[in-house]
Short mmCIF file of C-alpha atoms and ligand atoms in Angstrom, two decimals:
data_model
loop_
_atom_site.label_atom_id
_atom_site.label_comp_id
_atom_site.label_asym_id
_atom_site.label_seq_id
_atom_site.Cartn_x
_atom_site.Cartn_y
_atom_site.Cartn_z
CA MET K 24 38.74 6.35 -2.57
CA SER K 25 39.18 10.09 -1.24
CA LYS K 26 36.75 11.29 1.23
CA PRO K 27 34.91 15.01 1.97
CA ASP K 28 37.19 17.03 3.91
CA LEU K 29 34.37 19.37 5.25
CA LYS K 30 37.05 22.26 6.18
CA HIS K 31 34.72 24.58 5.18
CA SER K 32 31.76 23.23 7.02
CA SER K 33 29.53 25.50 9.04
CA CYS K 34 25.84 23.89 9.51
CA LYS K 35 23.17 24.52 12.05
CA ASN K 36 20.53 21.99 12.76
CA GLY K 37 21.60 20.14 9.85
CA ILE K 38 21.20 23.09 7.42
CA TRP K 39 24.74 23.95 5.68
CA ASP K 40 25.46 27.40 5.14
CA ARG K 41 25.88 28.66 1.24
CA LYS K 42 29.53 28.67 1.39
CA THR K 43 29.82 24.88 2.56
CA ALA K 44 26.81 23.93 0.07
CA ASP K 45 28.64 25.44 -2.86
CA TRP K 46 32.07 23.93 -1.78
CA TYR K 47 30.33 20.20 -1.27
CA VAL K 48 28.60 20.79 -4.95
CA ALA K 49 31.48 21.74 -6.71
CA ARG K 50 33.79 18.86 -4.99
CA TRP K 51 31.07 16.13 -4.66
CA GLY K 52 28.26 16.85 -6.56
CA LYS K 53 28.86 14.66 -9.21
CA GLN K 54 30.38 11.19 -8.38
CA PRO K 55 30.69 7.77 -10.07
CA LEU K 56 28.50 6.58 -7.28
CA HIS K 57 25.51 8.74 -8.38
CA ARG K 58 25.50 7.01 -11.78
CA ALA K 59 25.45 3.59 -10.05
CA VAL K 60 22.60 4.51 -7.84
CA PRO K 61 19.54 3.28 -10.22
CA GLU K 62 21.02 -0.05 -10.61
CA LEU K 63 21.94 -0.50 -6.86
CA CYS K 64 18.50 0.13 -5.68
CA GLN K 65 16.93 -1.86 -8.73
CA LEU K 66 15.24 0.73 -9.88
CA ALA K 67 12.09 0.06 -12.00
CA SER K 68 10.65 2.14 -14.69
CA THR K 69 7.43 3.07 -13.24
CA GLU K 70 8.12 4.12 -9.23
CA ARG K 71 7.37 7.13 -7.13
CA VAL K 72 10.50 7.81 -5.81
CA LEU K 73 11.55 10.20 -3.10
CA ASP K 74 15.48 11.40 -2.30
CA ILE K 75 16.03 12.44 1.05
CA GLY K 76 18.95 14.94 1.59
CA CYS K 77 19.40 15.16 -2.18
CA GLY K 78 21.87 17.86 -2.21
CA SER K 79 22.22 19.30 -5.93
CA GLY K 80 19.88 16.40 -7.01
CA THR K 81 22.28 14.51 -9.24
CA VAL K 82 20.83 11.12 -8.19
CA VAL K 83 17.11 12.76 -8.66
CA ARG K 84 18.01 13.46 -12.50
CA GLU K 85 19.68 10.18 -12.91
CA ILE K 86 16.66 8.59 -11.54
CA ALA K 87 14.32 10.42 -13.56
CA ALA K 88 16.35 9.61 -16.86
CA ARG K 89 15.28 5.98 -16.17
CA LEU K 90 11.85 6.19 -15.41
CA SER K 91 9.07 5.99 -18.12
CA THR K 92 6.26 7.00 -15.87
CA GLY K 93 6.17 7.98 -12.27
CA GLU K 94 8.11 11.00 -10.52
CA VAL K 95 11.04 11.85 -8.60
CA LEU K 96 10.94 14.21 -5.49
CA GLY K 97 14.39 15.48 -3.98
CA VAL K 98 14.14 17.00 -0.42
CA ASP K 99 17.07 18.86 1.18
CA PRO K 100 16.45 21.16 4.14
CA THR K 101 19.59 23.49 3.09
CA PRO K 102 18.31 26.38 0.96
CA ARG K 103 21.24 26.67 -1.12
CA MET K 104 21.02 22.83 -2.06
CA ILE K 105 17.60 23.16 -3.50
CA GLU K 106 18.60 26.33 -5.38
CA LEU K 107 21.12 24.79 -7.08
CA ALA K 108 19.05 21.62 -7.76
CA LEU K 109 16.48 23.63 -9.57
CA GLU K 110 19.47 25.85 -11.43
CA ILE K 111 21.05 22.79 -12.78
CA SER K 112 17.73 20.60 -13.56
CA ASP K 113 16.81 23.68 -15.47
CA GLY K 114 17.04 22.69 -19.11
CA HIS K 115 17.39 18.80 -18.70
CA GLU K 116 14.55 17.22 -20.77
CA LEU K 117 12.87 14.62 -18.37
CA SER K 118 9.98 12.49 -19.27
CA VAL K 119 8.65 12.46 -15.64
CA PRO K 120 7.81 14.94 -13.21
CA VAL K 121 10.91 16.27 -11.20
CA ARG K 122 10.41 18.20 -7.79
CA PHE K 123 12.64 19.49 -5.34
CA ILE K 124 11.35 20.82 -2.02
CA GLU K 125 13.33 22.32 1.03
CA ALA K 126 12.25 19.93 3.62
CA SER K 127 14.10 17.48 6.40
CA ALA K 128 13.76 13.73 6.89
CA GLU K 129 12.01 14.56 10.17
CA ARG K 130 9.36 16.20 8.32
CA LEU K 131 8.61 14.88 4.94
CA PRO K 132 6.16 16.94 2.53
CA CYS K 133 4.60 13.59 0.98
CA PRO K 134 1.20 11.71 1.98
CA ASP K 135 1.20 8.63 3.90
CA GLN K 136 1.96 5.25 1.66
CA SER K 137 2.86 7.44 -1.57
CA CYS K 138 6.24 6.10 -2.22
CA ASP K 139 7.70 3.15 -4.13
CA LEU K 140 11.11 3.95 -3.35
CA VAL K 141 12.79 6.15 -0.49
CA LEU K 142 16.63 6.93 -0.94
CA ALA K 143 19.20 8.20 1.52
CA ILE K 144 22.38 8.77 -0.16
CA ASN K 145 25.26 9.69 2.02
CA SER K 146 22.48 11.55 4.23
CA LEU K 147 21.37 9.85 6.99
CA HIS K 148 24.36 10.58 9.22
CA HIS K 149 23.65 14.43 8.84
CA TRP K 150 19.99 13.90 10.04
CA GLU K 151 18.83 15.91 13.05
CA ASP K 152 16.89 13.04 14.59
CA VAL K 153 17.17 9.63 12.83
CA GLU K 154 14.36 7.99 14.83
CA ALA K 155 12.15 10.86 13.79
CA GLY K 156 13.29 10.45 10.24
CA LEU K 157 12.72 6.69 10.05
CA ALA K 158 9.49 7.10 11.26
CA GLU K 159 8.33 9.40 8.54
CA VAL K 160 10.28 7.19 5.71
CA ARG K 161 7.95 4.43 7.22
CA ARG K 162 4.99 6.85 7.22
CA VAL K 163 5.64 7.49 3.06
CA LEU K 164 6.59 4.22 2.20
CA LYS K 165 3.95 2.13 0.26
CA PRO K 166 3.27 -1.01 2.29
CA ASN K 167 5.48 -3.08 -0.09
CA GLY K 168 7.93 -0.50 -1.01
CA ARG K 169 11.59 0.15 -0.24
CA PHE K 170 13.84 1.99 1.53
CA VAL K 171 17.53 2.24 0.41
CA LEU K 172 20.38 3.55 2.20
CA ILE K 173 23.95 4.19 0.38
CA ASP K 174 26.93 5.21 2.46
CA ASP K 175 30.45 5.13 1.72
CA LEU K 176 31.81 2.29 3.48
CA TRP K 177 32.63 2.56 7.09
CA GLU K 178 35.91 0.66 7.14
CA GLU K 179 37.12 3.05 4.35
CA ILE K 180 36.23 6.03 6.33
CA GLN K 181 38.04 4.48 9.28
CA ARG K 182 41.16 3.73 7.14
CA HIS K 183 41.37 7.37 5.80
CA SER K 184 40.71 8.81 9.38
CA GLY K 185 43.57 6.70 10.72
CA HIS K 186 45.74 8.14 8.37
CA HIS K 187 44.49 11.65 8.27
CA HIS K 188 44.74 13.26 11.57
CA SER K 189 43.51 16.51 10.38
CA GLU K 190 41.07 18.50 12.56
CA ALA K 191 38.63 18.76 9.58
CA GLN K 192 38.94 14.89 8.99
CA GLN K 193 38.10 13.99 12.34
CA GLU K 194 35.30 16.20 12.65
CA SER K 195 33.73 15.16 9.23
CA HIS K 196 33.90 11.60 10.21
CA SER K 197 32.86 12.02 14.01
CA HIS K 198 29.17 11.76 13.17
CA TRP K 199 29.33 8.84 11.03
CA ILE K 200 26.94 6.02 11.80
CA SER K 201 28.01 2.43 11.06
CA PRO K 202 25.74 -0.03 8.77
CA GLU K 203 25.52 -2.10 11.76
CA THR K 204 23.92 0.88 14.23
CA ILE K 205 21.65 1.83 11.16
CA ALA K 206 20.61 -1.69 10.61
CA GLU K 207 19.54 -1.52 14.33
CA SER K 208 17.68 1.62 14.17
CA LEU K 209 15.94 0.11 11.23
CA THR K 210 14.92 -2.99 13.15
CA THR K 211 13.67 -0.51 15.95
CA ALA K 212 11.49 1.50 13.70
CA GLY K 213 9.75 -1.35 12.09
CA PHE K 214 11.72 -2.50 8.99
CA SER K 215 13.58 -5.33 8.01
CA SER K 216 16.81 -5.11 6.50
CA THR K 217 19.34 -6.49 4.48
CA SER K 218 22.88 -4.95 3.66
CA CYS K 219 25.78 -5.59 1.24
CA GLU K 220 28.79 -3.90 0.09
CA TYR K 221 29.20 -2.66 -3.46
CA ARG K 222 32.68 -1.95 -5.14
CA ALA K 223 33.34 -0.51 -8.40
CA PRO K 224 36.26 1.74 -9.79
CA GLU K 225 35.81 4.89 -7.60
CA ILE K 226 32.99 3.51 -5.62
CA ALA K 227 33.29 1.51 -2.21
CA VAL K 228 29.85 1.74 -0.44
CA SER K 229 27.45 0.10 1.74
CA THR K 230 23.81 -0.69 0.92
CA ILE K 231 21.11 -1.00 3.20
CA THR K 232 17.69 -1.92 1.74
CA ALA K 233 14.86 -1.87 4.21
CA GLN K 234 11.21 -2.80 3.66
CA PRO K 235 8.37 -1.97 6.32
CA ARG K 236 7.58 -4.92 8.41
CA ARG K 237 3.90 -5.99 8.10
C1 SAM W 317 26.82 14.65 2.25
S1 SAM W 317 25.41 15.63 1.38
C2 SAM W 317 24.72 14.37 0.47
C3 SAM W 317 23.99 15.09 -0.65
C4 SAM W 317 23.74 13.99 -1.98
N1 SAM W 317 22.79 12.86 -1.22
C5 SAM W 317 25.12 13.30 -2.56
O1 SAM W 317 24.78 12.40 -2.66
O2 SAM W 317 25.65 14.23 -3.29
C6 SAM W 317 24.25 15.43 2.59
C7 SAM W 317 23.12 16.43 2.57
O3 SAM W 317 22.40 16.07 3.60
C8 SAM W 317 20.95 17.34 3.89
N2 SAM W 317 20.77 16.87 5.09
C9 SAM W 317 21.26 17.77 6.39
N3 SAM W 317 20.40 17.33 7.33
C10 SAM W 317 19.32 16.82 6.89
C11 SAM W 317 18.00 16.16 7.51
N4 SAM W 317 17.82 16.29 8.81
N5 SAM W 317 17.24 15.69 6.66
C12 SAM W 317 17.42 15.32 5.07
N6 SAM W 317 18.59 15.59 4.51
C13 SAM W 317 19.54 16.63 5.51
C14 SAM W 317 22.49 18.26 3.56
O4 SAM W 317 21.74 19.54 3.72
C15 SAM W 317 23.05 17.93 2.65
O5 SAM W 317 22.73 18.13 1.53
#
């Protein structure tokens, strides 16, 4: 599996500049993983879904295409990502409401207990403040809702880091958070969680499903 090489990367407080966002979306905006997300998160057809760090919105559209009722909201703090998500979504006929809002994990534009499913796809390791973001996820989730985090596999990333010593690759992997550390943060934030690996052609990810502890 090839990994993002953020050699064009320029970001401030988690917000990517236009050039970086354009480069990322051209290279990684649509991946085999994105098509697998509805199955990986065991989507029901009537859910209210939030995708945190939605990028150009590919997963939002994949989810929306499988819902009969409900709605999908994608949030991302990078203005260019939201611009691209809106541009690409224009003309897509979807049977449920889809919205994109410029916002970060640390301050979600959702009422308390309003979401059945919250997603973070290759997103959490970009958050400025994971603790604050997880507190927000807990706030917006319904008591029986779930938070599904999907990240490229840690072992694969380490293997690639070992094989490629370019400065850009070291930099792009330096802030990666292992599934074990994520699980610990989830426990501290009041979630119980289970994790598993999923491999399919061109996909190798860890999936963590977390639910608010009562
Ligand atoms: C690697 S991209 C993943 C995009 C998309 N989820 C995908 O799978 O293609 C990470 C995204 O996280 C966003 N991001 C950065 N800081 C964030 C934060 N504090 N809260 C939410 N998203 C953030 C970036 O703007 C970027 O769009």
